[in-house]
Amino acid sequence: EAAVTQSPRSKVAVTGGKVTLSCHQTNNHDYMYWYRQDTGHGLRLIHYSYVADSTEKGDIPDGYKASRPSQENFSLILELASLSQTAVYFCASSGTANSDYTFGSGTRLLVI
Amino acid sequence: QQKVQQSPESLIVPEGGMASLNCTSSDRNVDYFWWYRQHSGKSPKMLMSIFSNGEKEEGRFTVHLNKASLHTSLHIRDSQPSDSALYLCAASSPITGNTGKLIFGLGTTLQVQP
């Protein structure tokens, strides 16, 4: 069954440390996205990609980097984690733009 | 200011009742709306999408769209306790090109009381 799989499911990171969140999709989708969800802010787009080896900035890219080494894999990197980056992170994929959006199960990140 | 605004913030309806949720975009370029449902601790799942004026029905769910006012509404009839969740409205604009970017509202929390 086609799916979007995120790892880890949850993580505790220390301030200033490096964090890598991974996402793998078997939907054969070209588009992949990273969103964060916070109470009071809803879902906000961090980075996205429409082709391997290329990433684009979303609406809140500061403090985050992204990597798309293949069509199936999309990573979100926090080089220097900060308290304000505590949130739930969702990866998603879609076919042609805006179609068949599928979200992963999320990664709950706590920065202490 | 949120470009996609949802109301009410929370809603309680009795089991078997009708739930009505609203969503408006302040971005005149928006041309497509989605409704997602997110149960507690889970990921958002798409319920319905709409881009034409009028109404679209799927089972107990009906979506309306008024493109002139950029207002969409979701109506759930015969509400069930399993419908209790956060309902998210999302919009997209052709001005963003083929990026697949969705702008989400903050959501409406629906509670269906048995």
PDB file of N, CA and C in Angstrom, chain B residues 31-101:
ATOM      1  N   ASP B  31      -8.076  29.642  -5.560  1.00  0.00           N
ATOM      2  CA  ASP B  31      -9.064  29.095  -6.491  1.00  0.00           C
ATOM      3  C   ASP B  31      -9.483  27.674  -6.150  1.00  0.00           C
ATOM      4  N   TYR B  32      -8.917  27.100  -5.072  1.00  0.00           N
ATOM      5  CA  TYR B  32      -9.189  25.706  -4.748  1.00  0.00           C
ATOM      6  C   TYR B  32      -9.186  25.560  -3.234  1.00  0.00           C
ATOM      7  N   PHE B  33     -10.171  24.827  -2.719  1.00  0.00           N
ATOM      8  CA  PHE B  33     -10.265  24.598  -1.276  1.00  0.00           C
ATOM      9  C   PHE B  33     -10.305  23.096  -0.978  1.00  0.00           C
ATOM     10  N   TRP B  34      -9.697  22.755   0.141  1.00  0.00           N
ATOM     11  CA  TRP B  34      -9.747  21.381   0.641  1.00  0.00           C
ATOM     12  C   TRP B  34     -10.258  21.402   2.074  1.00  0.00           C
ATOM     13  N   TRP B  35     -10.876  20.327   2.478  1.00  0.00           N
ATOM     14  CA  TRP B  35     -11.219  20.093   3.874  1.00  0.00           C
ATOM     15  C   TRP B  35     -10.533  18.810   4.336  1.00  0.00           C
ATOM     16  N   TYR B  36      -9.833  18.943   5.476  1.00  0.00           N
ATOM     17  CA  TYR B  36      -9.142  17.812   6.078  1.00  0.00           C
ATOM     18  C   TYR B  36      -9.721  17.543   7.460  1.00  0.00           C
ATOM     19  N   ARG B  37      -9.618  16.297   7.880  1.00  0.00           N
ATOM     20  CA  ARG B  37     -10.013  15.928   9.230  1.00  0.00           C
ATOM     21  C   ARG B  37      -8.793  15.327   9.916  1.00  0.00           C
ATOM     22  N   GLN B  38      -8.556  15.762  11.154  1.00  0.00           N
ATOM     23  CA  GLN B  38      -7.405  15.279  11.904  1.00  0.00           C
ATOM     24  C   GLN B  38      -7.870  14.830  13.288  1.00  0.00           C
ATOM     25  N   HIS B  39      -7.860  13.528  13.499  1.00  0.00           N
ATOM     26  CA  HIS B  39      -8.173  13.017  14.830  1.00  0.00           C
ATOM     27  C   HIS B  39      -6.968  13.245  15.737  1.00  0.00           C
ATOM     28  N   SER B  40      -7.234  13.307  17.024  1.00  0.00           N
ATOM     29  CA  SER B  40      -6.206  13.632  17.997  1.00  0.00           C
ATOM     30  C   SER B  40      -5.016  12.678  17.898  1.00  0.00           C
ATOM     31  N   GLY B  41      -3.831  13.228  17.748  1.00  0.00           N
ATOM     32  CA  GLY B  41      -2.617  12.426  17.672  1.00  0.00           C
ATOM     33  C   GLY B  41      -2.366  11.777  16.323  1.00  0.00           C
ATOM     34  N   LYS B  42      -3.210  12.096  15.355  1.00  0.00           N
ATOM     35  CA  LYS B  42      -3.072  11.492  14.023  1.00  0.00           C
ATOM     36  C   LYS B  42      -2.724  12.548  12.987  1.00  0.00           C
ATOM     37  N   SER B  43      -2.513  12.100  11.765  1.00  0.00           N
ATOM     38  CA  SER B  43      -2.204  13.033  10.678  1.00  0.00           C
ATOM     39  C   SER B  43      -3.486  13.480   9.988  1.00  0.00           C
ATOM     40  N   PRO B  44      -3.448  14.629   9.309  1.00  0.00           N
ATOM     41  CA  PRO B  44      -4.630  15.103   8.573  1.00  0.00           C
ATOM     42  C   PRO B  44      -4.972  14.151   7.423  1.00  0.00           C
ATOM     43  N   LYS B  45      -6.246  13.924   7.229  1.00  0.00           N
ATOM     44  CA  LYS B  45      -6.734  13.098   6.114  1.00  0.00           C
ATOM     45  C   LYS B  45      -7.729  13.932   5.307  1.00  0.00           C
ATOM     46  N   MET B  46      -7.553  13.937   3.991  1.00  0.00           N
ATOM     47  CA  MET B  46      -8.432  14.760   3.163  1.00  0.00           C
ATOM     48  C   MET B  46      -9.846  14.195   3.133  1.00  0.00           C
ATOM     49  N   LEU B  47     -10.800  15.104   3.331  1.00  0.00           N
ATOM     50  CA  LEU B  47     -12.211  14.731   3.258  1.00  0.00           C
ATOM     51  C   LEU B  47     -12.775  15.021   1.875  1.00  0.00           C
ATOM     52  N   MET B  48     -12.660  16.288   1.489  1.00  0.00           N
ATOM     53  CA  MET B  48     -13.257  16.720   0.229  1.00  0.00           C
ATOM     54  C   MET B  48     -12.496  17.929  -0.301  1.00  0.00           C
ATOM     55  N   SER B  49     -12.616  18.131  -1.598  1.00  0.00           N
ATOM     56  CA  SER B  49     -12.061  19.326  -2.216  1.00  0.00           C
ATOM     57  C   SER B  49     -13.121  19.941  -3.112  1.00  0.00           C
ATOM     58  N   ILE B  50     -12.985  21.239  -3.379  1.00  0.00           N
ATOM     59  CA  ILE B  50     -13.961  21.914  -4.237  1.00  0.00           C
ATOM     60  C   ILE B  50     -13.302  23.109  -4.894  1.00  0.00           C
ATOM     61  N   PHE B  51     -13.601  23.319  -6.174  1.00  0.00           N
ATOM     62  CA  PHE B  51     -13.079  24.496  -6.866  1.00  0.00           C
ATOM     63  C   PHE B  51     -14.135  25.189  -7.708  1.00  0.00           C
ATOM     64  N   SER B  52     -15.309  24.570  -7.834  1.00  0.00           N
ATOM     65  CA  SER B  52     -16.393  25.186  -8.599  1.00  0.00           C
ATOM     66  C   SER B  52     -17.442  25.737  -7.657  1.00  0.00           C
ATOM     67  N   ASN B  53     -18.077  26.815  -8.072  1.00  0.00           N
ATOM     68  CA  ASN B  53     -19.200  27.352  -7.303  1.00  0.00           C
ATOM     69  C   ASN B  53     -20.258  26.286  -7.127  1.00  0.00           C
ATOM     70  N   GLY B  54     -20.858  26.288  -5.943  1.00  0.00           N
ATOM     71  CA  GLY B  54     -21.953  25.361  -5.741  1.00  0.00           C
ATOM     72  C   GLY B  54     -21.696  24.391  -4.622  1.00  0.00           C
ATOM     73  N   GLU B  55     -22.198  23.202  -4.796  1.00  0.00           N
ATOM     74  CA  GLU B  55     -22.252  22.229  -3.716  1.00  0.00           C
ATOM     75  C   GLU B  55     -21.736  20.877  -4.195  1.00  0.00           C
ATOM     76  N   LYS B  56     -21.138  20.168  -3.266  1.00  0.00           N
ATOM     77  CA  LYS B  56     -20.633  18.822  -3.568  1.00  0.00           C
ATOM     78  C   LYS B  56     -20.942  17.938  -2.370  1.00  0.00           C
ATOM     79  N   GLU B  57     -21.518  16.784  -2.616  1.00  0.00           N
ATOM     80  CA  GLU B  57     -21.934  15.920  -1.512  1.00  0.00           C
ATOM     81  C   GLU B  57     -21.268  14.557  -1.627  1.00  0.00           C
ATOM     82  N   GLU B  58     -20.798  14.063  -0.473  1.00  0.00           N
ATOM     83  CA  GLU B  58     -20.245  12.712  -0.411  1.00  0.00           C
ATOM     84  C   GLU B  58     -20.706  12.095   0.903  1.00  0.00           C
ATOM     85  N   GLY B  59     -21.696  11.242   0.799  1.00  0.00           N
ATOM     86  CA  GLY B  59     -22.217  10.604   2.006  1.00  0.00           C
ATOM     87  C   GLY B  59     -22.836  11.626   2.944  1.00  0.00           C
ATOM     88  N   ARG B  60     -22.383  11.657   4.182  1.00  0.00           N
ATOM     89  CA  ARG B  60     -22.925  12.593   5.170  1.00  0.00           C
ATOM     90  C   ARG B  60     -22.291  13.980   5.080  1.00  0.00           C
ATOM     91  N   PHE B  61     -21.324  14.146   4.208  1.00  0.00           N
ATOM     92  CA  PHE B  61     -20.569  15.394   4.113  1.00  0.00           C
ATOM     93  C   PHE B  61     -20.977  16.184   2.873  1.00  0.00           C
ATOM     94  N   THR B  62     -21.215  17.491   3.071  1.00  0.00           N
ATOM     95  CA  THR B  62     -21.535  18.397   1.973  1.00  0.00           C
ATOM     96  C   THR B  62     -20.655  19.620   2.080  1.00  0.00           C
ATOM     97  N   VAL B  63     -20.075  20.002   0.951  1.00  0.00           N
ATOM     98  CA  VAL B  63     -19.243  21.196   0.899  1.00  0.00           C
ATOM     99  C   VAL B  63     -19.879  22.200  -0.047  1.00  0.00           C
ATOM    100  N   HIS B  64     -19.880  23.454   0.371  1.00  0.00           N
ATOM    101  CA  HIS B  64     -20.357  24.553  -0.455  1.00  0.00           C
ATOM    102  C   HIS B  64     -19.194  25.482  -0.763  1.00  0.00           C
ATOM    103  N   LEU B  65     -19.234  26.118  -1.909  1.00  0.00           N
ATOM    104  CA  LEU B  65     -18.240  27.124  -2.242  1.00  0.00           C
ATOM    105  C   LEU B  65     -18.906  28.308  -2.923  1.00  0.00           C
ATOM    106  N   ASN B  66     -18.574  29.499  -2.452  1.00  0.00           N
ATOM    107  CA  ASN B  66     -18.968  30.737  -3.098  1.00  0.00           C
ATOM    108  C   ASN B  66     -17.679  31.430  -3.516  1.00  0.00           C
ATOM    109  N   LYS B  67     -17.348  31.368  -4.782  1.00  0.00           N
ATOM    110  CA  LYS B  67     -16.065  31.883  -5.242  1.00  0.00           C
ATOM    111  C   LYS B  67     -15.995  33.400  -5.156  1.00  0.00           C
ATOM    112  N   ALA B  68     -17.138  34.053  -5.285  1.00  0.00           N
ATOM    113  CA  ALA B  68     -17.141  35.518  -5.230  1.00  0.00           C
ATOM    114  C   ALA B  68     -16.689  36.010  -3.856  1.00  0.00           C
ATOM    115  N   SER B  69     -17.125  35.317  -2.825  1.00  0.00           N
ATOM    116  CA  SER B  69     -16.759  35.721  -1.465  1.00  0.00           C
ATOM    117  C   SER B  69     -15.616  34.877  -0.905  1.00  0.00           C
ATOM    118  N   LEU B  70     -15.130  33.913  -1.691  1.00  0.00           N
ATOM    119  CA  LEU B  70     -14.061  33.013  -1.256  1.00  0.00           C
ATOM    120  C   LEU B  70     -14.417  32.345   0.076  1.00  0.00           C
ATOM    121  N   HIS B  71     -15.656  31.924   0.152  1.00  0.00           N
ATOM    122  CA  HIS B  71     -16.149  31.283   1.368  1.00  0.00           C
ATOM    123  C   HIS B  71     -16.571  29.851   1.044  1.00  0.00           C
ATOM    124  N   THR B  72     -16.094  28.936   1.876  1.00  0.00           N
ATOM    125  CA  THR B  72     -16.505  27.545   1.769  1.00  0.00           C
ATOM    126  C   THR B  72     -17.027  27.080   3.115  1.00  0.00           C
ATOM    127  N   SER B  73     -17.933  26.138   3.079  1.00  0.00           N
ATOM    128  CA  SER B  73     -18.461  25.585   4.321  1.00  0.00           C
ATOM    129  C   SER B  73     -18.569  24.069   4.194  1.00  0.00           C
ATOM    130  N   LEU B  74     -18.403  23.420   5.320  1.00  0.00           N
ATOM    131  CA  LEU B  74     -18.515  21.965   5.407  1.00  0.00           C
ATOM    132  C   LEU B  74     -19.666  21.645   6.351  1.00  0.00           C
ATOM    133  N   HIS B  75     -20.570  20.787   5.898  1.00  0.00           N
ATOM    134  CA  HIS B  75     -21.711  20.408   6.708  1.00  0.00           C
ATOM    135  C   HIS B  75     -21.702  18.901   6.894  1.00  0.00           C
ATOM    136  N   ILE B  76     -21.813  18.490   8.137  1.00  0.00           N
ATOM    137  CA  ILE B  76     -21.824  17.069   8.457  1.00  0.00           C
ATOM    138  C   ILE B  76     -23.186  16.738   9.049  1.00  0.00           C
ATOM    139  N   ARG B  77     -23.960  15.931   8.354  1.00  0.00           N
ATOM    140  CA  ARG B  77     -25.271  15.572   8.890  1.00  0.00           C
ATOM    141  C   ARG B  77     -25.166  14.234   9.620  1.00  0.00           C
ATOM    142  N   ASP B  78     -26.126  14.011  10.525  1.00  0.00           N
ATOM    143  CA  ASP B  78     -26.128  12.786  11.309  1.00  0.00           C
ATOM    144  C   ASP B  78     -24.742  12.566  11.958  1.00  0.00           C
ATOM    145  N   SER B  79     -24.266  13.599  12.649  1.00  0.00           N
ATOM    146  CA  SER B  79     -22.929  13.547  13.241  1.00  0.00           C
ATOM    147  C   SER B  79     -22.784  12.376  14.208  1.00  0.00           C
ATOM    148  N   GLN B  80     -21.609  11.754  14.156  1.00  0.00           N
ATOM    149  CA  GLN B  80     -21.288  10.606  15.004  1.00  0.00           C
ATOM    150  C   GLN B  80     -20.121  10.962  15.929  1.00  0.00           C
ATOM    151  N   PRO B  81     -20.034  10.296  17.072  1.00  0.00           N
ATOM    152  CA  PRO B  81     -18.895  10.553  17.973  1.00  0.00           C
ATOM    153  C   PRO B  81     -17.550  10.391  17.277  1.00  0.00           C
ATOM    154  N   SER B  82     -17.477   9.509  16.287  1.00  0.00           N
ATOM    155  CA  SER B  82     -16.222   9.305  15.548  1.00  0.00           C
ATOM    156  C   SER B  82     -15.881  10.507  14.660  1.00  0.00           C
ATOM    157  N   ASP B  83     -16.829  11.424  14.487  1.00  0.00           N
ATOM    158  CA  ASP B  83     -16.561  12.650  13.730  1.00  0.00           C
ATOM    159  C   ASP B  83     -15.830  13.693  14.579  1.00  0.00           C
ATOM    160  N   SER B  84     -15.719  13.445  15.876  1.00  0.00           N
ATOM    161  CA  SER B  84     -15.025  14.369  16.772  1.00  0.00           C
ATOM    162  C   SER B  84     -13.560  14.450  16.350  1.00  0.00           C
ATOM    163  N   ALA B  85     -13.121  15.649  15.987  1.00  0.00           N
ATOM    164  CA  ALA B  85     -11.777  15.821  15.439  1.00  0.00           C
ATOM    165  C   ALA B  85     -11.526  17.305  15.181  1.00  0.00           C
ATOM    166  N   LEU B  86     -10.310  17.601  14.736  1.00  0.00           N
ATOM    167  CA  LEU B  86      -9.962  18.938  14.257  1.00  0.00           C
ATOM    168  C   LEU B  86     -10.195  18.965  12.748  1.00  0.00           C
ATOM    169  N   TYR B  87     -10.966  19.929  12.281  1.00  0.00           N
ATOM    170  CA  TYR B  87     -11.248  20.050  10.857  1.00  0.00           C
ATOM    171  C   TYR B  87     -10.470  21.237  10.301  1.00  0.00           C
ATOM    172  N   LEU B  88      -9.648  20.946   9.309  1.00  0.00           N
ATOM    173  CA  LEU B  88      -8.774  21.950   8.726  1.00  0.00           C
ATOM    174  C   LEU B  88      -9.239  22.305   7.319  1.00  0.00           C
ATOM    175  N   CYS B  89      -9.272  23.586   7.061  1.00  0.00           N
ATOM    176  CA  CYS B  89      -9.550  24.079   5.721  1.00  0.00           C
ATOM    177  C   CYS B  89      -8.218  24.499   5.102  1.00  0.00           C
ATOM    178  N   ALA B  90      -8.001  24.179   3.848  1.00  0.00           N
ATOM    179  CA  ALA B  90      -6.774  24.569   3.162  1.00  0.00           C
ATOM    180  C   ALA B  90      -7.130  25.155   1.805  1.00  0.00           C
ATOM    181  N   ALA B  91      -6.287  26.058   1.329  1.00  0.00           N
ATOM    182  CA  ALA B  91      -6.526  26.698   0.051  1.00  0.00           C
ATOM    183  C   ALA B  91      -5.245  26.750  -0.754  1.00  0.00           C
ATOM    184  N   SER B  92      -5.400  26.813  -2.074  1.00  0.00           N
ATOM    185  CA  SER B  92      -4.240  26.981  -2.933  1.00  0.00           C
ATOM    186  C   SER B  92      -4.554  28.029  -3.985  1.00  0.00           C
ATOM    187  N   SER B  93      -3.487  28.565  -4.560  1.00  0.00           N
ATOM    188  CA  SER B  93      -3.615  29.659  -5.506  1.00  0.00           C
ATOM    189  C   SER B  93      -2.761  29.368  -6.729  1.00  0.00           C
ATOM    190  N   PRO B  94      -3.271  29.652  -7.924  1.00  0.00           N
ATOM    191  CA  PRO B  94      -2.462  29.424  -9.126  1.00  0.00           C
ATOM    192  C   PRO B  94      -1.242  30.334  -9.178  1.00  0.00           C
ATOM    193  N   ILE B  95      -1.249  31.382  -8.356  1.00  0.00           N
ATOM    194  CA  ILE B  95      -0.120  32.308  -8.368  1.00  0.00           C
ATOM    195  C   ILE B  95       1.128  31.634  -7.819  1.00  0.00           C
ATOM    196  N   THR B  96       0.946  30.564  -7.051  1.00  0.00           N
ATOM    197  CA  THR B  96       2.084  29.825  -6.521  1.00  0.00           C
ATOM    198  C   THR B  96       2.634  28.839  -7.545  1.00  0.00           C
ATOM    199  N   GLY B  97       1.955  28.800  -8.692  1.00  0.00           N
ATOM    200  CA  GLY B  97       2.429  27.896  -9.728  1.00  0.00           C
ATOM    201  C   GLY B  97       2.201  26.449  -9.352  1.00  0.00           C
ATOM    202  N   ASN B  98       2.886  25.538  -9.976  1.00  0.00           N
ATOM    203  CA  ASN B  98       2.690  24.128  -9.689  1.00  0.00           C
ATOM    204  C   ASN B  98       3.566  23.701  -8.519  1.00  0.00           C
ATOM    205  N   THR B  99       3.355  24.316  -7.368  1.00  0.00           N
ATOM    206  CA  THR B  99       4.173  23.980  -6.218  1.00  0.00           C
ATOM    207  C   THR B  99       3.451  23.066  -5.248  1.00  0.00           C
ATOM    208  N   GLY B 100       2.143  22.977  -5.362  1.00  0.00           N
ATOM    209  CA  GLY B 100       1.395  22.162  -4.421  1.00  0.00           C
ATOM    210  C   GLY B 100       1.263  22.791  -3.058  1.00  0.00           C
ATOM    211  N   LYS B 101       1.645  24.052  -2.917  1.00  0.00           N
ATOM    212  CA  LYS B 101       1.556  24.694  -1.610  1.00  0.00           C
ATOM    213  C   LYS B 101       0.114  24.822  -1.172  1.00  0.00           C
TER     214      LYS B 101
END
